[in-house]
Coordinates of N, CA and C and ligand atoms in Angstrom, one line a residue:
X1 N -15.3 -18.6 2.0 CA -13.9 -18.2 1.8 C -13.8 -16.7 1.6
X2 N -12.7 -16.2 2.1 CA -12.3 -14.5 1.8 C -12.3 -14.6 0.5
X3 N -13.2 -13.4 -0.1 CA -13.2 -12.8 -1.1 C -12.6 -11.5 -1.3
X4 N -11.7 -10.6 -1.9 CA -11.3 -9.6 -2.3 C -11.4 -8.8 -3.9
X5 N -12.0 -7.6 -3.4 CA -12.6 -6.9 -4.6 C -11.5 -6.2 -5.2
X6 N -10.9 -6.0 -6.3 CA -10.2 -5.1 -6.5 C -9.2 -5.3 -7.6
X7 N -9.0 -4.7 -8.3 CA -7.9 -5.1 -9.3 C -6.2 -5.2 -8.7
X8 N -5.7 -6.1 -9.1 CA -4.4 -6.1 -8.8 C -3.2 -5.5 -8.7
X9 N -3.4 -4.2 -9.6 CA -2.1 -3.3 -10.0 C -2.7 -2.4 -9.1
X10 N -3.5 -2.2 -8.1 CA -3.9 -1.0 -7.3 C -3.2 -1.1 -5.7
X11 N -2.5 -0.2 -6.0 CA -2.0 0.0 -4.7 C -2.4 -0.5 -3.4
X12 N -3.4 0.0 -3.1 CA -4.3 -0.6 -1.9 C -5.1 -1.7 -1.9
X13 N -5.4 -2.1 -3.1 CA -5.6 -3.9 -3.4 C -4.5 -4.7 -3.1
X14 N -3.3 -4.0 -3.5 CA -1.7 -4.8 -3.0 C -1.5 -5.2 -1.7
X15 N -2.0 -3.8 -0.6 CA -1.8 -4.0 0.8 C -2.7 -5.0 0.9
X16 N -4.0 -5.5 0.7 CA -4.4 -7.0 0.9 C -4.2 -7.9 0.7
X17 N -3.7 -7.9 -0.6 CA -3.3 -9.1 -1.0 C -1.9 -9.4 -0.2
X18 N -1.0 -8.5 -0.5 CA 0.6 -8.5 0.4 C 0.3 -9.2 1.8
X19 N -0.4 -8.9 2.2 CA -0.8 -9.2 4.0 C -1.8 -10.6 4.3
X20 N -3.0 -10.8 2.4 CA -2.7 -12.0 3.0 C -2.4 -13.3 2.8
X21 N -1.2 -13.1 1.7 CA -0.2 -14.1 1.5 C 1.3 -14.1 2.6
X22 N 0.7 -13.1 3.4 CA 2.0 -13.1 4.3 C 1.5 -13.9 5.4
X23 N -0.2 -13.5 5.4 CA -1.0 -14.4 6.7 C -1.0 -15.6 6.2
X24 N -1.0 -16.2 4.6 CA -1.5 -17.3 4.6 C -2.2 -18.0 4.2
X25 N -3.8 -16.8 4.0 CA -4.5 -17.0 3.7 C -5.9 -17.5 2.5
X26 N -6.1 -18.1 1.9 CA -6.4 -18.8 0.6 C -7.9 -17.5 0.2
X27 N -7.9 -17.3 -0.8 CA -9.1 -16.1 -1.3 C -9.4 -15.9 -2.4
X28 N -10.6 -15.5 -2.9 CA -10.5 -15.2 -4.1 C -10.5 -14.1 -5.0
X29 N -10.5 -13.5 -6.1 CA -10.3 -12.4 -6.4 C -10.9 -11.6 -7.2
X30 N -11.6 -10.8 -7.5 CA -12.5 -10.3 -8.7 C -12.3 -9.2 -8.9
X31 N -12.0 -8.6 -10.4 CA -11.3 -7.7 -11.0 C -12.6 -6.4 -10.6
X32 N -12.1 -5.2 -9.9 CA -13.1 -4.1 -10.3 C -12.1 -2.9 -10.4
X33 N -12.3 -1.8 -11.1 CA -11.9 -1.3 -10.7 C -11.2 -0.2 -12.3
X34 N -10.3 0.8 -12.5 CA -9.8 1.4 -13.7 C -9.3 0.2 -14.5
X35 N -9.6 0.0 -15.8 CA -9.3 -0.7 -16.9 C -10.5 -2.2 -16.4
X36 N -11.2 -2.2 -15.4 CA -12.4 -3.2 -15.6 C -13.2 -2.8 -15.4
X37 N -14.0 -3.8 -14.5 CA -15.5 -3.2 -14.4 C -15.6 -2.1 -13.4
X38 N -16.4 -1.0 -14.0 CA -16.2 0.0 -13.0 C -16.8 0.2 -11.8
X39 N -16.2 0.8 -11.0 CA -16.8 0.8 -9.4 C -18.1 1.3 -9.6
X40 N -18.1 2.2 -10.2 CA -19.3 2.7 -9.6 C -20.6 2.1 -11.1
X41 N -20.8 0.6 -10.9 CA -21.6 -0.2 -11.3 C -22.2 -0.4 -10.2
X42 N -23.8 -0.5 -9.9 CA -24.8 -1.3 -9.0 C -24.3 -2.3 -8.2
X43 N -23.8 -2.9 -9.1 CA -23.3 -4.4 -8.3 C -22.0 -4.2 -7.1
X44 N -21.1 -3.2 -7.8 CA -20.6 -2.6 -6.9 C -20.5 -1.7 -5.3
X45 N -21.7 -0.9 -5.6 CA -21.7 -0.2 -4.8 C -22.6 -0.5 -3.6
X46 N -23.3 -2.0 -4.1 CA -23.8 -2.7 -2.9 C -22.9 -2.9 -2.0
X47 N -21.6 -3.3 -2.1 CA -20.1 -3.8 -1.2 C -19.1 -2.4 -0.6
X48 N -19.2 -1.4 -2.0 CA -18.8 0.1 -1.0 C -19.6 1.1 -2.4
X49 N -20.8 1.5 -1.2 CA -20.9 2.4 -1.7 C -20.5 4.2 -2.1
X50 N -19.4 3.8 -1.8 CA -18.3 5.0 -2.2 C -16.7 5.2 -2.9
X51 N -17.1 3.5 -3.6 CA -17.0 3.3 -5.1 C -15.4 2.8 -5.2
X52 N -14.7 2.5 -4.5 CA -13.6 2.4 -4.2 C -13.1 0.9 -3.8
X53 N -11.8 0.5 -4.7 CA -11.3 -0.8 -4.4 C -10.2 -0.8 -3.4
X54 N -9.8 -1.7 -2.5 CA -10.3 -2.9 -2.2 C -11.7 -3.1 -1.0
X55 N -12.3 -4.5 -1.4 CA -13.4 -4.4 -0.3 C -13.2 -5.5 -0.2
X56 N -13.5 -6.4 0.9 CA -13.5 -7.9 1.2 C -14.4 -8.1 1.9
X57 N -15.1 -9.6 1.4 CA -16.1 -10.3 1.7 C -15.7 -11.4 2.5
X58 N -15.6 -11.5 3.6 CA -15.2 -12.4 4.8 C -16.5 -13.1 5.4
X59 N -16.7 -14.1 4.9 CA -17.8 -14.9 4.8 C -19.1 -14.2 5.4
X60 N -19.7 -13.1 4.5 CA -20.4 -12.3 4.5 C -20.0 -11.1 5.6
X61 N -18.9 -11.0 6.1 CA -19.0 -9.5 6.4 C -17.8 -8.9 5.9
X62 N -18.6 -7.6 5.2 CA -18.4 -7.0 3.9 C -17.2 -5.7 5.1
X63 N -15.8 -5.3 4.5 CA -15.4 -4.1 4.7 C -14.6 -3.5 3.9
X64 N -14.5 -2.1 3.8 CA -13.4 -1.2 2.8 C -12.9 -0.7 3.8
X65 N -11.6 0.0 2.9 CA -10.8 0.9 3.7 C -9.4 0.0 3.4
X66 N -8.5 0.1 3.1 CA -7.7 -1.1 2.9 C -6.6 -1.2 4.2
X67 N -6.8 -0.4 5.1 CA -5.6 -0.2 6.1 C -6.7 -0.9 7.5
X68 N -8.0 -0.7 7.3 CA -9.0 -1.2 8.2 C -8.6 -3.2 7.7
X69 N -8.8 -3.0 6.6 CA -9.2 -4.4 6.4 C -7.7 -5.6 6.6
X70 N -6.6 -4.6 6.5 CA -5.3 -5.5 6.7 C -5.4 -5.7 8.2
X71 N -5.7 -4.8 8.6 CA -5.9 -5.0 11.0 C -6.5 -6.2 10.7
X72 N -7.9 -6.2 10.2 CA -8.9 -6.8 10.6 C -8.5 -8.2 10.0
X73 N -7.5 -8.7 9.4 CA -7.2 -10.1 8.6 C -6.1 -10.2 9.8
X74 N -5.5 -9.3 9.9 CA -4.0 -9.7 11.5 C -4.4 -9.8 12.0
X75 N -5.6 -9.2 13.0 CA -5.8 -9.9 14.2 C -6.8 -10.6 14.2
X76 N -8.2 -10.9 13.1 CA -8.6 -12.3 13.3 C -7.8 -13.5 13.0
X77 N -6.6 -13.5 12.4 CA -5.8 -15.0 12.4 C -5.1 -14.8 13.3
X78 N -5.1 -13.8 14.5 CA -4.2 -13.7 15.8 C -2.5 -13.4 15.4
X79 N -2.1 -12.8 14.3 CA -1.0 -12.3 13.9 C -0.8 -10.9 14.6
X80 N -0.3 -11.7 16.0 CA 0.5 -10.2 17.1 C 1.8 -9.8 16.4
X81 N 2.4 -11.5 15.5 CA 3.7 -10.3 15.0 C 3.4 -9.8 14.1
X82 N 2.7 -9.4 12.8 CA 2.3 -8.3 12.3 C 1.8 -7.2 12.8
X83 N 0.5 -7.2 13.7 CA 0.3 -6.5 14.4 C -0.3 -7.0 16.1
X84 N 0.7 -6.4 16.9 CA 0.9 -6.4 18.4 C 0.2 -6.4 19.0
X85 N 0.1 -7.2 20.0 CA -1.2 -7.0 21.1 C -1.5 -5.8 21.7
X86 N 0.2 -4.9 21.7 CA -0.2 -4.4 23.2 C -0.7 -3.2 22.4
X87 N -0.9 -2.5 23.5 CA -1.8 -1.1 22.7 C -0.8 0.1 22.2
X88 N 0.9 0.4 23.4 CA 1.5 0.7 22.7 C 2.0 0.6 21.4
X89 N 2.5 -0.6 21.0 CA 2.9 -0.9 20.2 C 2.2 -1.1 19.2
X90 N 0.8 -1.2 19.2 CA -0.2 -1.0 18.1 C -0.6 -0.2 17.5
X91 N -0.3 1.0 18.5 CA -0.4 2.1 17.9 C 0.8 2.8 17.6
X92 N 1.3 2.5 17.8 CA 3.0 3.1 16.9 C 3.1 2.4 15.4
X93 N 2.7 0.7 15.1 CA 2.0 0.6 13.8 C 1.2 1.5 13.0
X94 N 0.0 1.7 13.7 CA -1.0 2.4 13.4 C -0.3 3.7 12.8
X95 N 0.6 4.4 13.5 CA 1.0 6.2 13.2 C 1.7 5.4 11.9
X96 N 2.8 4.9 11.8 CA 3.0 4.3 10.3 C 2.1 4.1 9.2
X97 N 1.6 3.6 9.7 CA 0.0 3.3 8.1 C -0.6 4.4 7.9
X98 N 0.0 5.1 9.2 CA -1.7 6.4 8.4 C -0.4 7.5 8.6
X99 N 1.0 7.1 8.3 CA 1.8 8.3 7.5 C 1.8 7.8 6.2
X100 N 1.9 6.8 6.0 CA 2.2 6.0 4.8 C 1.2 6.4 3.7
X101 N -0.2 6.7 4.7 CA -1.3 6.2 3.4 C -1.7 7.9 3.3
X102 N -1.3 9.0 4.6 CA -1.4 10.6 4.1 C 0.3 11.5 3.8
X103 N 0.7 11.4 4.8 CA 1.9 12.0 4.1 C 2.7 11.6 2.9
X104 N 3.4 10.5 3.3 CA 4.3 9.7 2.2 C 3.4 9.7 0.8
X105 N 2.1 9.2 0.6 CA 1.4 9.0 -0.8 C 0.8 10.5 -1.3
X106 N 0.5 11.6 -0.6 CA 0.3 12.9 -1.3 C 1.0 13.1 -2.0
X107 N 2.6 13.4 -1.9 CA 3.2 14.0 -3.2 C 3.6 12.8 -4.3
X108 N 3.2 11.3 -4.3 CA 3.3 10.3 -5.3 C 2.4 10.4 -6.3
X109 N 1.2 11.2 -5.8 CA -0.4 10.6 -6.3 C -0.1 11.7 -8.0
X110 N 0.2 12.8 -7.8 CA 0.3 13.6 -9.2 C 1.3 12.8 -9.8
X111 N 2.9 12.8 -9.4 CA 3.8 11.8 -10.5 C 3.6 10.3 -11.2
X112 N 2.6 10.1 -10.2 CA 2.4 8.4 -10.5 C 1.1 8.3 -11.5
X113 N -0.2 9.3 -11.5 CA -1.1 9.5 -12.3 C -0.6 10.1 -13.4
X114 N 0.3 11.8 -13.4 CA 0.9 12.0 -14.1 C 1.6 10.9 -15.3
X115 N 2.7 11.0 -14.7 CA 4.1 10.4 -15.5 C 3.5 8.6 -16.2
X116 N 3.0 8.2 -14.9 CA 2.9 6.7 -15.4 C 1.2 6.2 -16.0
X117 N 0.4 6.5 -15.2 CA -1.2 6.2 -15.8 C -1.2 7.0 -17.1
X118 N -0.8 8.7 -17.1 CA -0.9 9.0 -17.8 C -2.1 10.0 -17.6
X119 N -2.8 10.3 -16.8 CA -4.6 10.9 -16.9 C -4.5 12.5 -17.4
X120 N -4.9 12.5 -18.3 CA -5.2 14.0 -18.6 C -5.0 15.2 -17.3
X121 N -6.1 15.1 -16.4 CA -6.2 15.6 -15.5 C -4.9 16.5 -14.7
X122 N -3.6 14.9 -14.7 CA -2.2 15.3 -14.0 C -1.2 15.7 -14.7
X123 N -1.6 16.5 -16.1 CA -0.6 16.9 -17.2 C 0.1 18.1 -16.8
X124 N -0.5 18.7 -15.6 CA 0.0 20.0 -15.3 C 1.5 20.1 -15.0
X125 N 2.9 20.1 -15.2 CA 4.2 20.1 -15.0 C 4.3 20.6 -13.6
X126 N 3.9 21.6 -13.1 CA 3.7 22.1 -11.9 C 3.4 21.3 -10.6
X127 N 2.2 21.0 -11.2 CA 1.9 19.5 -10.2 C 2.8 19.0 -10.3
X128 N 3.2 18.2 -11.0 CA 4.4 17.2 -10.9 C 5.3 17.4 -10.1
X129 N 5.9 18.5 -10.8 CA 7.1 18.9 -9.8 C 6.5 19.1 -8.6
X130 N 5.6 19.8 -8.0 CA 5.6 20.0 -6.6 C 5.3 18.6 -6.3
X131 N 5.0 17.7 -6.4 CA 4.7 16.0 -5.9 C 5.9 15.5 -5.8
X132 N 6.2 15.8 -6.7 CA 7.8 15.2 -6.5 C 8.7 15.8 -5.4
X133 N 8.3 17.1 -5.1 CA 9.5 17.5 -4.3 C 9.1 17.0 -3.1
X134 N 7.4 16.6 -2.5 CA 7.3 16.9 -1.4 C 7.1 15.0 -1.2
X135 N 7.2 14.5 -2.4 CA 7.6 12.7 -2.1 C 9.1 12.2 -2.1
X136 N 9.8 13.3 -2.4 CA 11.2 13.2 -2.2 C 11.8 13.6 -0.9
X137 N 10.9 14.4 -0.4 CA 10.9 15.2 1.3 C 11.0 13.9 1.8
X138 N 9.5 13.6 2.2 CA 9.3 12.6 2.9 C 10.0 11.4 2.4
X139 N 10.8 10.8 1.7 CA 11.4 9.6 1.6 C 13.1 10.0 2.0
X140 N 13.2 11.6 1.8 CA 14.2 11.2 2.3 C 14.7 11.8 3.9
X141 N 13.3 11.5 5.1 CA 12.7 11.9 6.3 C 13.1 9.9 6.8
X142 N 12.8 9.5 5.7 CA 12.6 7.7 6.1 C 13.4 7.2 5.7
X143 N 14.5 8.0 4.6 CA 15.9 7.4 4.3 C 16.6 7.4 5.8
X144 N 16.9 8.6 6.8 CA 17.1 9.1 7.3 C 16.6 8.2 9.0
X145 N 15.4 8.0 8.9 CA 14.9 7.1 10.4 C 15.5 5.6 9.9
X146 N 15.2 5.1 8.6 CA 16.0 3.4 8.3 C 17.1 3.7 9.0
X147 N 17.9 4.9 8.4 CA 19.6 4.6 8.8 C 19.8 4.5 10.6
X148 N 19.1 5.3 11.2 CA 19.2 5.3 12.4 C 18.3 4.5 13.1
X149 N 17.4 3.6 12.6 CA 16.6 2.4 13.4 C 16.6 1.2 12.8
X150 N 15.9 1.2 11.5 CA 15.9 -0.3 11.0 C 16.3 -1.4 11.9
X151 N 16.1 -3.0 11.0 CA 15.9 -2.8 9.5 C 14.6 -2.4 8.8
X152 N 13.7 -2.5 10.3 CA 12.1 -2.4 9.2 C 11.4 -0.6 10.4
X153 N 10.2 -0.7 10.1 CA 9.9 1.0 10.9 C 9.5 0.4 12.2
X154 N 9.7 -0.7 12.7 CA 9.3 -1.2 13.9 C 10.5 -1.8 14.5
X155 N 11.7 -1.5 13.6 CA 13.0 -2.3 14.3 C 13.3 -3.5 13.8
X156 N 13.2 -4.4 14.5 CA 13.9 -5.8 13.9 C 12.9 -6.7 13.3
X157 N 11.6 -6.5 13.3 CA 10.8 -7.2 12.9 C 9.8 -6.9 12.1
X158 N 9.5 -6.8 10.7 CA 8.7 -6.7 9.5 C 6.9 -6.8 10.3
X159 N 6.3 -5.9 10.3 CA 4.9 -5.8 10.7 C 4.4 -5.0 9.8
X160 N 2.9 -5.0 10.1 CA 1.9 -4.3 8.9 C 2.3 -2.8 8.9
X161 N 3.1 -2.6 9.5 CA 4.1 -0.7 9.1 C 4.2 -0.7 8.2
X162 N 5.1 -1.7 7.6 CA 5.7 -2.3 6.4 C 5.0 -2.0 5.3
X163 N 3.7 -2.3 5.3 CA 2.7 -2.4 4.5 C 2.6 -1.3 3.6
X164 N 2.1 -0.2 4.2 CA 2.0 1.2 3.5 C 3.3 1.5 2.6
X165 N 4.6 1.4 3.5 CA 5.9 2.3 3.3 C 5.8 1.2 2.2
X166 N 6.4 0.4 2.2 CA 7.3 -0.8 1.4 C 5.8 -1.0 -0.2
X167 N 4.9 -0.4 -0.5 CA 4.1 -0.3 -1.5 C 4.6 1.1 -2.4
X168 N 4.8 2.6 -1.1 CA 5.1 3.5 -1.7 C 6.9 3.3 -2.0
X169 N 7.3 2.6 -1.5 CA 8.8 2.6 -1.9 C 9.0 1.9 -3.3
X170 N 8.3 0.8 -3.4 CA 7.9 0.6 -4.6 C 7.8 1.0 -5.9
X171 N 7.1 1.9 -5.7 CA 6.5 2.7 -6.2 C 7.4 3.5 -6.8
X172 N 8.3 4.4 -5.6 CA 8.8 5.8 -5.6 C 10.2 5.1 -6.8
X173 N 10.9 3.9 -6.6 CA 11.6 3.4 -7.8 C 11.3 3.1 -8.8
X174 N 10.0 2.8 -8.8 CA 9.6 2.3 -10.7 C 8.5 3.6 -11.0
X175 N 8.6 4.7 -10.6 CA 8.2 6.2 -11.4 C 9.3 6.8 -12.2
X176 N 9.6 6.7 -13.2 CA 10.4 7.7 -13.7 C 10.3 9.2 -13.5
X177 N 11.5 9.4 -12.8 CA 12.2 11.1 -12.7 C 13.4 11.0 -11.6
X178 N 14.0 12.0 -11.8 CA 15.5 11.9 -10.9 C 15.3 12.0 -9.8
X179 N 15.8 11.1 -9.4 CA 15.6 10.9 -7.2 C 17.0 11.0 -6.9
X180 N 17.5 11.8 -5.5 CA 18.7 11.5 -5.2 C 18.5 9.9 -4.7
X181 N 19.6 9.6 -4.5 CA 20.7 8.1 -4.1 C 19.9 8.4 -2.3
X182 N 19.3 7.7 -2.1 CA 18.6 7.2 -0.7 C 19.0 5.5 -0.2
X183 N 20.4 5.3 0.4 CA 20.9 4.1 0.6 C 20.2 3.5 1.4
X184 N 19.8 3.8 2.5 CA 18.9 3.5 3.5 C 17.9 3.0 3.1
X185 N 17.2 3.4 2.3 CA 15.7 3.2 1.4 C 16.1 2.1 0.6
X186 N 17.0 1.8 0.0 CA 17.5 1.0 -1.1 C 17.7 -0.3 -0.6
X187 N 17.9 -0.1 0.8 CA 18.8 -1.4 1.3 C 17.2 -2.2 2.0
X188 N 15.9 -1.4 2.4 CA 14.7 -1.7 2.8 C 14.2 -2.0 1.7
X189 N 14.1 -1.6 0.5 CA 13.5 -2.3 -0.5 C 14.1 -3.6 -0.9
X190 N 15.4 -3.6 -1.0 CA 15.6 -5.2 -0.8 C 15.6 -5.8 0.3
X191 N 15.6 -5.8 1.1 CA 15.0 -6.6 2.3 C 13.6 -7.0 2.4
X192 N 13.0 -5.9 1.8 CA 11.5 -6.7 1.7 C 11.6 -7.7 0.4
X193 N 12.0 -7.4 -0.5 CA 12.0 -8.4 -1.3 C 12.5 -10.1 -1.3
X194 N 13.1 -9.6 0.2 CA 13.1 -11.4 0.3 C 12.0 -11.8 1.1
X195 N 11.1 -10.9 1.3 CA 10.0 -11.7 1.4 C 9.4 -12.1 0.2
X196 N 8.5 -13.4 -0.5 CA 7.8 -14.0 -1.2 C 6.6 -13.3 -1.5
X197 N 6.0 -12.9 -0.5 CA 4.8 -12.0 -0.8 C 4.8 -10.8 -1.3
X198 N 5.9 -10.0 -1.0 CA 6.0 -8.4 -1.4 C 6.7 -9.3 -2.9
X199 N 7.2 -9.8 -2.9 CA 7.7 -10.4 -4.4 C 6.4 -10.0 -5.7
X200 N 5.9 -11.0 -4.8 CA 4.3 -10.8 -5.5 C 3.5 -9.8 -5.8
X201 N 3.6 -9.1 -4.5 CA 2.5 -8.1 -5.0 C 3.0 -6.8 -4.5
X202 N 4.3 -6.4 -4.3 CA 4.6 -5.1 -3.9 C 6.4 -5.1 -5.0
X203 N 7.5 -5.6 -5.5 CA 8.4 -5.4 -5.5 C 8.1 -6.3 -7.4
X204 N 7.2 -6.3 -8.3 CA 6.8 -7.4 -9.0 C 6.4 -6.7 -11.0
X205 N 7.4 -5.4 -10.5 CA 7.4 -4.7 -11.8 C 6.4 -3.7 -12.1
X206 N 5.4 -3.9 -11.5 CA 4.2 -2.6 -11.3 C 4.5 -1.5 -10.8
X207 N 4.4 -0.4 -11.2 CA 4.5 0.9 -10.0 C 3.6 1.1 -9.0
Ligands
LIG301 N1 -8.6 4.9 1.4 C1 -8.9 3.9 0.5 C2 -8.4 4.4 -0.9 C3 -8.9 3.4 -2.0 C4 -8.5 3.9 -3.4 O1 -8.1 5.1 -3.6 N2 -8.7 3.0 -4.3 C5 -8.4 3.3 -5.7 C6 -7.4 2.4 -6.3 S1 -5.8 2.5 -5.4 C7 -9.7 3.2 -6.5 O2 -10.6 2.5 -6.2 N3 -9.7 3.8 -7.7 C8 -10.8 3.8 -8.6 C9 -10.7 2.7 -9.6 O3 -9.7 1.9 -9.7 O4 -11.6 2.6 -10.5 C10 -8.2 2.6 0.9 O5 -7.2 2.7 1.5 O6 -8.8 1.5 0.6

């Protein structure tokens, strides 16, 4: 059975889980990670040795990366509507996940360690503010494409695009600090919420 490494409240443990209760899929789960056992334990870094959750054990073959390992669950259960056969269209997913997981989450990562984990490290006000301005940029770049494409980043149909954005959107509402009114964004965060899965593990009171 799929095994997944990782603690639950982790952002990128979420995109696995999210994707595969959207696939379907039955797994099990074992805590590693800030506030458990730490990654960089032995036992750990047999699975990644570069110390980092999520990893999944797919009846022995081991992979990290969490945007590798959501592909790699869609298209071994043959999930083209998540992710597409064709090559265009796969890779237009693809430019989604990897804005999601470099532009969109750079200016999150200070406010959210900051403001909400709390880490020493992100106490700098400076930081903050510049994270914020430039995660306010970009959301409201995507307030802006929803209004004019939607309802999801692929158009009418919810794919692993979804994945990245709809974790940081998440997110960008349960961080405390003033955000302008982004209707577009507002109206995508509830729409994913009627999905069951993002219920779960993307829309579920965690930031
Ligand atoms: N690019 C990696 C990033 C993984 C990552 O940053 N994981 C964080 C949690 S979101 C982590 O393992 N932090 C260390 C910890 O929790 O101890 C991925 O997408 O899987």
């Amino acid at each position: 059975m799929l095994k997944i490494y990782g603690r639950a409240n982790s952002i990128n443990v979420r995109k696995v889980l999210w994707t595969a209760d959207e696939i379907g899929l039955q797994y099990t789960r074992e805590d590693w990670g800030r506030g458990f056992r730490p990654t960089t334990e032995p036992e750990f870094l047999k699975v990644n040795p570069f110390a980092l959750v999520p990893v999944i054990d797919d009846d022995g073959f081991v992979l990290r990366e969490s945007h590798a390992i959501v592909r790699y669950l869609a298209a071994k259960h043959v999930r083209t509507d998540l992710y597409p056969a064709g090559l265009a269209r796969r890779a237009e997913v693809e430019a989604w996940m990897d804005w999601g997981q470099t532009e969109l989450h750079q200016g999150a990562r200070a406010p959210f360690l900051g403001l909400v984990v709390k880490m020493p490290a992100f106490q700098d006000p400076k930081m903050i503010e510049f994270g914020i301005a430039e995660w306010t940029r970009q959301m409201e770049m995507l307030d802006s494409y929803l209004a004019g494409h939607g309802p999801y980043l692929m158009g009418e149909d919810f794919t692993l695009a979804d994945v990245p954005a709809g974790l940081s959107v998440n997110r960008w509402f349960s961080v405390p600090f003033d955000k302008p009114e982004l209707k577009a964004v507002s109206a995508y965060y509830d729409r994913l919420a009627e999905r069951p899965a993002y219920r779960r593990h993307g829309r579920n009171g965690t930031p």
